[in-house]
XYZ file of C-alpha atoms in Angstrom:
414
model
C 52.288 134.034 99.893
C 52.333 134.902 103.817
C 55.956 134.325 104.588
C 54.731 132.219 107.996
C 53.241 129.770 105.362
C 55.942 129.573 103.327
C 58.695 128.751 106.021
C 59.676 124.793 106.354
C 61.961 125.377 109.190
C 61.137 124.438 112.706
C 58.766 121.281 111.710
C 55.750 124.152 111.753
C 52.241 123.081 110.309
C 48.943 124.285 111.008
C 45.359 122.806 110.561
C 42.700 124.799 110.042
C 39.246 124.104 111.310
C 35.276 125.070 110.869
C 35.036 124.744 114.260
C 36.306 123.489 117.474
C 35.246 121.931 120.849
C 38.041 122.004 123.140
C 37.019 120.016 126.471
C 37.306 122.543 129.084
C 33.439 123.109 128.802
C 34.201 126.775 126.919
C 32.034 127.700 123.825
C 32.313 126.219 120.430
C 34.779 127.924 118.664
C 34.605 128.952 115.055
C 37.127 128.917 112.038
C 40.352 128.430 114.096
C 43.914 127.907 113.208
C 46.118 125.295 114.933
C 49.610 125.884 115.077
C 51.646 122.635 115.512
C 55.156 122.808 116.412
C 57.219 119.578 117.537
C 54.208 117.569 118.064
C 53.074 120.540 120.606
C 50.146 123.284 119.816
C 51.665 126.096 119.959
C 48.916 128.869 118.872
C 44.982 128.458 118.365
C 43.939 131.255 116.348
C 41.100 132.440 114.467
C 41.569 132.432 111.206
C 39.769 133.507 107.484
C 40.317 132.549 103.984
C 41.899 136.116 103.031
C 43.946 136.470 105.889
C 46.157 132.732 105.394
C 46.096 131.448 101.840
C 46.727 128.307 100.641
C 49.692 126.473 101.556
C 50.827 122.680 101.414
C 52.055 123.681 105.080
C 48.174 124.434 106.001
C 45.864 121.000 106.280
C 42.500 122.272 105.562
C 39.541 120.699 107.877
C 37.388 123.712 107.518
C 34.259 121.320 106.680
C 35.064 119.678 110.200
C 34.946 119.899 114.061
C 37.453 119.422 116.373
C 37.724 117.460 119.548
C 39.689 116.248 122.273
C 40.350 112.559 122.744
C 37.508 111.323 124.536
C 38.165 108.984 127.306
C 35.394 106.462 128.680
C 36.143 105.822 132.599
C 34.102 102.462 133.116
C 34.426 99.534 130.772
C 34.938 95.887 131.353
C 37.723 95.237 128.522
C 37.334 91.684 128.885
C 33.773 91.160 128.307
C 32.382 92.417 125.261
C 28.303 94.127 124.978
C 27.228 90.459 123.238
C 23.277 90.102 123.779
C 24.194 85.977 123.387
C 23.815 84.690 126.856
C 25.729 81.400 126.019
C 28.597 83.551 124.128
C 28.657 85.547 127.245
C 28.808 82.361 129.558
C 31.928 81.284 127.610
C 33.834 84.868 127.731
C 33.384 84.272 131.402
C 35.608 81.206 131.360
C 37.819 81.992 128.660
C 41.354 81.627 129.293
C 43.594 84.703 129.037
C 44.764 84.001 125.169
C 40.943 84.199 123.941
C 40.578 87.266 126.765
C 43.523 89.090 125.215
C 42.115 88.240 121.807
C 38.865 90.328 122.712
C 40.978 92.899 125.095
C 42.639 94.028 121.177
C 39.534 94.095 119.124
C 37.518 96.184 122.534
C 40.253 98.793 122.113
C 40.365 98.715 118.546
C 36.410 99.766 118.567
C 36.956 102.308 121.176
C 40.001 103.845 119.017
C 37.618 104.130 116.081
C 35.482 106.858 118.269
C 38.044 108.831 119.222
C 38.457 107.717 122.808
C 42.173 107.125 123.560
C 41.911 106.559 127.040
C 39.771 103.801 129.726
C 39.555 103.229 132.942
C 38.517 99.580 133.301
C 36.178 97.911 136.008
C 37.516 94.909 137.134
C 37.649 91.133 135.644
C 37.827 88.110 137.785
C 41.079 86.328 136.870
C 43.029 90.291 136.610
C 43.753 89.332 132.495
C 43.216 93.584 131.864
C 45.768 93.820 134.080
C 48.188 91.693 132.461
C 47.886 92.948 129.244
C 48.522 96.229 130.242
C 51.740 94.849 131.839
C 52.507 92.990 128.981
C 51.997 96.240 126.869
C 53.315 98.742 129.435
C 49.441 100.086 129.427
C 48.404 99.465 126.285
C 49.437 97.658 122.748
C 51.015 100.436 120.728
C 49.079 99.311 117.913
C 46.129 100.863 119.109
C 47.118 104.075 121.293
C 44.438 103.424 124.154
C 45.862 104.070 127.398
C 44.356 101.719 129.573
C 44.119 101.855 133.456
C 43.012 98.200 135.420
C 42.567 97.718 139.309
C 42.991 93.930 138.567
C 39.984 92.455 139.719
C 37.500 94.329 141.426
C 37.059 94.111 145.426
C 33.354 92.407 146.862
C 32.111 90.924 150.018
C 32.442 86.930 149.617
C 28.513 85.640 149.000
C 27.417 88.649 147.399
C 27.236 89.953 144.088
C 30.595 90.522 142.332
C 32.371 87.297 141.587
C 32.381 87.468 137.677
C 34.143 90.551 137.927
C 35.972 90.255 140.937
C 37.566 88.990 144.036
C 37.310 89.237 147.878
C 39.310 88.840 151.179
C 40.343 85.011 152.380
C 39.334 83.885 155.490
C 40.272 86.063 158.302
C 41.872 88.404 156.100
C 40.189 92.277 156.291
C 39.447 94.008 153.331
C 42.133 96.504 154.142
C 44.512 94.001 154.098
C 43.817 92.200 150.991
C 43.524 95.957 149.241
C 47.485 96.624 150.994
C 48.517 93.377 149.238
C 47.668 94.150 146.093
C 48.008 97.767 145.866
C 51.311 98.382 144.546
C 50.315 96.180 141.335
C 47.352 98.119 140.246
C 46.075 101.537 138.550
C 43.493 101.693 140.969
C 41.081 100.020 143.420
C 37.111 99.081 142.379
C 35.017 98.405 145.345
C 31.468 96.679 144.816
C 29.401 97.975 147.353
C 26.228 97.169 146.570
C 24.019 94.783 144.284
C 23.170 94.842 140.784
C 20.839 96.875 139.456
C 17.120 95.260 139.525
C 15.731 94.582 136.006
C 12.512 93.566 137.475
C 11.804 95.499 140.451
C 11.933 99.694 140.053
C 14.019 101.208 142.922
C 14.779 98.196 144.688
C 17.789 98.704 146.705
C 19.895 96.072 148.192
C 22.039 96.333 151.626
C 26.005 97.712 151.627
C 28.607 95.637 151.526
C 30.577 97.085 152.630
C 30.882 99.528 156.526
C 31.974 102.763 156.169
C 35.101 102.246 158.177
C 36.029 99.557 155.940
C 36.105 102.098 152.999
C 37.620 105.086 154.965
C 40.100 102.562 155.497
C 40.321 101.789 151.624
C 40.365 105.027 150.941
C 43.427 105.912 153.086
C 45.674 103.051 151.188
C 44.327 104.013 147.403
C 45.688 108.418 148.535
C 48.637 106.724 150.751
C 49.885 105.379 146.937
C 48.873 108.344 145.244
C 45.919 106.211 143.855
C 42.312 106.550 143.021
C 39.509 104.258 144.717
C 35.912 104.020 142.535
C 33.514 102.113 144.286
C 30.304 100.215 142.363
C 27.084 101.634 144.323
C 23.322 101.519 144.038
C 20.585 102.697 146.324
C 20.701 105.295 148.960
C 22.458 103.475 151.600
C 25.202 102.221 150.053
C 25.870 105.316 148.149
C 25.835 107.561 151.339
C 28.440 104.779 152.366
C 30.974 104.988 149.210
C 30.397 108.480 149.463
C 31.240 109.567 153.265
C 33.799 106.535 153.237
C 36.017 108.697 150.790
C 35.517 107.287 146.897
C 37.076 109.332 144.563
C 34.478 108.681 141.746
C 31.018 106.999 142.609
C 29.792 104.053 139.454
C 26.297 104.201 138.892
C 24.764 105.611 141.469
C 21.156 104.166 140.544
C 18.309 105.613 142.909
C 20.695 107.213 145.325
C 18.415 110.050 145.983
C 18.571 113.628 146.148
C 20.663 113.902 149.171
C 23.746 111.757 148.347
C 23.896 114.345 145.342
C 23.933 117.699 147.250
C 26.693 115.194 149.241
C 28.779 114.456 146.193
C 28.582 117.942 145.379
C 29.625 119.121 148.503
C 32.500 117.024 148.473
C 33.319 117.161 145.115
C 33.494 113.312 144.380
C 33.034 112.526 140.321
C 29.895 110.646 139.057
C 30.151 108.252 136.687
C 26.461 106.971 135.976
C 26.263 104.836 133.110
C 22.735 105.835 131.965
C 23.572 103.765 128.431
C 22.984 100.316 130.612
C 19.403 100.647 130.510
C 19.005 102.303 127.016
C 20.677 99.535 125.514
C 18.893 96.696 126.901
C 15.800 98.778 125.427
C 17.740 99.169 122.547
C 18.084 95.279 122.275
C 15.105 94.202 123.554
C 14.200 91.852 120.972
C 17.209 90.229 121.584
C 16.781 90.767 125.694
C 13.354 89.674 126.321
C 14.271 86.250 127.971
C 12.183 86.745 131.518
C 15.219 88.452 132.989
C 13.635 92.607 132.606
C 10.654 93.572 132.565
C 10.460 96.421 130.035
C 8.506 99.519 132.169
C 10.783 99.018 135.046
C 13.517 99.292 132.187
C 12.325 102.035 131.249
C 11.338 103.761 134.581
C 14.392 103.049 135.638
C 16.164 104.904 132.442
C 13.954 108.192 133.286
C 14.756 108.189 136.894
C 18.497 108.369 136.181
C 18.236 110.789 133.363
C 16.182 113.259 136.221
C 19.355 112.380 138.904
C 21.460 113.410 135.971
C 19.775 116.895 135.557
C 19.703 117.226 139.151
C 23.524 116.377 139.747
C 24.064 119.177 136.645
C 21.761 121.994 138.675
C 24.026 121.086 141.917
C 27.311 121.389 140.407
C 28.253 117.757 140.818
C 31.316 116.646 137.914
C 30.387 113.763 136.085
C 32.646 112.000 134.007
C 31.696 109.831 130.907
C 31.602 105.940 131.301
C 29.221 103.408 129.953
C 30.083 99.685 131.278
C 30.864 98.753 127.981
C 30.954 95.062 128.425
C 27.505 94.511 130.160
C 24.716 93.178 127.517
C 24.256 94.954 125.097
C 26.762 97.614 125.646
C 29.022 97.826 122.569
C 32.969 99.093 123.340
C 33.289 102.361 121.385
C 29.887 103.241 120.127
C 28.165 103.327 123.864
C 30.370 106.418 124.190
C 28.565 108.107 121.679
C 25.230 107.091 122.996
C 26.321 108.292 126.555
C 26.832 111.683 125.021
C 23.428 111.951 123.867
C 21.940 110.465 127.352
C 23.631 113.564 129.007
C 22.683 116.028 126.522
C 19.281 114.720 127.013
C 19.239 114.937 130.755
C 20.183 118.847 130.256
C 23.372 119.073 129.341
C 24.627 121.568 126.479
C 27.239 119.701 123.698
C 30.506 121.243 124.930
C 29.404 120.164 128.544
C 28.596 116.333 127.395
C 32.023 116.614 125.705
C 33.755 117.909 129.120
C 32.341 114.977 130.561
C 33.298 112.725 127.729
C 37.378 114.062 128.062
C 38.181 117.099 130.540
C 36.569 115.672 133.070
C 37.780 111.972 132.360
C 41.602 112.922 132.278
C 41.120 114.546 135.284
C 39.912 111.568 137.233
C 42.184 109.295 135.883
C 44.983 111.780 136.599
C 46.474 111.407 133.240
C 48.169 114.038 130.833
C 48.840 112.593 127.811
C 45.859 113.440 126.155
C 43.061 116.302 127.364
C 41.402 119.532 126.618
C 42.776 121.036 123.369
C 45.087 123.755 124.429
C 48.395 125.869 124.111
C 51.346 124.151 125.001
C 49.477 120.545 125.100
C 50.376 117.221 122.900
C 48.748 117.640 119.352
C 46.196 115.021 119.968
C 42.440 115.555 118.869
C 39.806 113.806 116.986
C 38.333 114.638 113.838
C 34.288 114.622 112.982
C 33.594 115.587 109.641
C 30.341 117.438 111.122
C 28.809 120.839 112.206
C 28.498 120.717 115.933
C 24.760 120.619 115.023
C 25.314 117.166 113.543
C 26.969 116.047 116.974
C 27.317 113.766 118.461
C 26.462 111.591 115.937
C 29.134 112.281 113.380
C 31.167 110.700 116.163
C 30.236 107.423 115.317
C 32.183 107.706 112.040
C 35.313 110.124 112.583
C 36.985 111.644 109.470
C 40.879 111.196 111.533
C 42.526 110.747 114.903
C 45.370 113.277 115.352
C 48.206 112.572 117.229
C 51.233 114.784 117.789
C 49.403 116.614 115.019
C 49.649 114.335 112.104
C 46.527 112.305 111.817
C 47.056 108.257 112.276
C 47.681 105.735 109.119
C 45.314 104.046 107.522
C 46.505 101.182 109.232
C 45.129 102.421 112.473
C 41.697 102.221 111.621
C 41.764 98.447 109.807
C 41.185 95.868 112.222
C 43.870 94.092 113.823
């Protein structure tokens, strides 16, 4: 036996596997060799079946892909993707021991499909936010790191107030932000209207000047923080977008030159496509008078084409789905989200960028990321071909972390 496989010393083990996506948006890899060291990869080498025998020190996932964590950078933690309009009416006034209740079983769903990171929206009475301070970010019972801005920022009369909060009388938006700052991950701005259901392209006014978000802006980099801003529609896009965001949320029918603008300044799209698929998805359930199912679907197309055009311009786009929103399932929308992107023209190890690389990197955290030499252990495992992906996603074979892939106990519900 190969004398490296046969040394205990050092708390060396390797895993071995068919193939690997790492997250940087490089090629898939084939038959690769993971060399785990104190929790740390230390090597990622090819590898064949002559070359390193068996050995109990070798874990064998040559039937199996891969992955990075994947992280999901928009989700409302507090609200889960019911289709029940009363159940949803009651999670809006539920107090925070029901909320943290839900906040467990979100992240427990999420966990399941390998994303170990989220970067939450915004819920009106800031309960996300005391979780995660009640958890120092996150219950250690499900290893989801979890980033809150408290509740999100909107104009007072305008759309926003389930989710959020605005300035009191007299009070400037700046100011209110400066009050709060110090207490949150990051800022969420609303800046424009919901999405219409019922009317295709309809666009609704700013709330928002762009002074009042440069000014935003210059408190969220002043505290080394990150300001995404909720926007629909051309105007209020080319607002978020010259006022400084660092990551632009939906982005519905902003047209084709606030994306050569977020390319050009190199602010990250997150668009959410997986809103609109899964009220088509659900429609059954949905058809109350509230959509109309061609604008629904209209709508859907049109953001897959801005999604193919933001991918030909070189803007980044990072993964999130609004998990929370009808119909939107914690955990599983990832997934879907994938395939929306793939769809629109991206390749697989590009969706997956945008589904970890690309997430980490906007909510400037290290503890998990691409799979690389000298980085934390951490990936997920599908028990899939990359052809079979991303489907296989929806039912991993293990979550790795520090190389040794989570108990059982992980993956039973809390």
């Amino acid at each position: 036996m190969d004398k490296k496989f046969s040394d205990m010393s050092g708390g060396i083990h390797y895993v071995k596997a068919g193939w690997m996506i790492d997250g940087s948006g490089g090629p898939v890899r084939e038959n690769v060799l993971v060399t785990v060291k104190d929790s740390i990869l230390v090597e990622i080498d090819d590898f064949s079946d002559s070359d390193h025998p068996d050995s109990p020190l070798i874990t064998d996932l040559s039937h199996c892909t891969i992955l990075p964590p994947l992280v999901d950078c928009h989700v409302h933690l507090a609200m889960s993707g019911s289709t029940d309009l009363r159940k949803r009416q009651r999670q809006l006034t539920a107090g925070y021991r029901d909320r943290r209740i839900s906040i467990q079983d979100h992240l427990h769903y999420l966990f399941l499909h390998g994303v170990l990171a989220v970067r939450d929206g915004g819920d009106s009475n800031g309960d996300v936010l005391r979780y995660t301070e009640e958890t120092e970010g996150g219950d250690t019972r499900v290893p989801v790191i979890v980033k809150s801005p408290g509740p999100a920022w909107y104009r007072d009369g305008r759309y926003g107030a389930f989710i959020g909060d605005h300035s009191g009388e007299g009070e400037s938006i700046g100011t209110a932000v400066a009050r709060r700052i110090d207490s949150v991950d990051h800022i969420k701005m609303i800046n424009s209207g919901l999405n219409s259901f019922t009317e295709f392209a309809r666009e609704t006014e700013p709330q928002f000047s762009v002074e009042e978000i440069q000014q935003i802006a210059a408190i969220t980099r002043e505290k080394g923080k990150k300001l995404m801003v909720h926007a629909n529609g051309r105007e209020p896009v080319r607002i978020a977008l010259d006022g400084g965001c660092d990551s632009l949320e939906h982005g519905f029918f902003m047209g084709e030159e606030n994306l050569k603008r977020m390319a050009e300044k190199e602010i990250t799209w997150v668009p959410t496509a997986i809103t609109m698929k899964a009220i088509l998805d659900n429609w059954d359930l949905l058809d109350d008078g509230r959509c109309k199912k061609d604008v629904i679907v209209k709508t859907l197309n049109h953001q897959l084409e801005q999604i193919g055009r933001a991918h030909q311009y070189g803007v980044k786009i990072a993964l999130g789905t609004d998990a929370g929103c009808r119909g939107v399932i914690h955990g599983e929308s990832v997934v879907e989200e994938i395939r929306l992107l793939i769809s629109a023209g991206y390749s697989l190890v590009e969706a997956i960028q945008s589904a970890s690389g690309n997430g980490t990197q906007l909510l400037g955290i290290d503890e998990i990321g691409p799979i690389a030499k000298g980085r934390p252990a951490h990936f997920i495992v599908a028990r899939a071909t990359p052809a079979m992906l991303p489907r296989k996603l929806s039912c991993l074979e293990a979550v790795y972390l520090d190389g040794k892939p989570c108990g059982r106990a992980f993956f039973k519900k809390i």
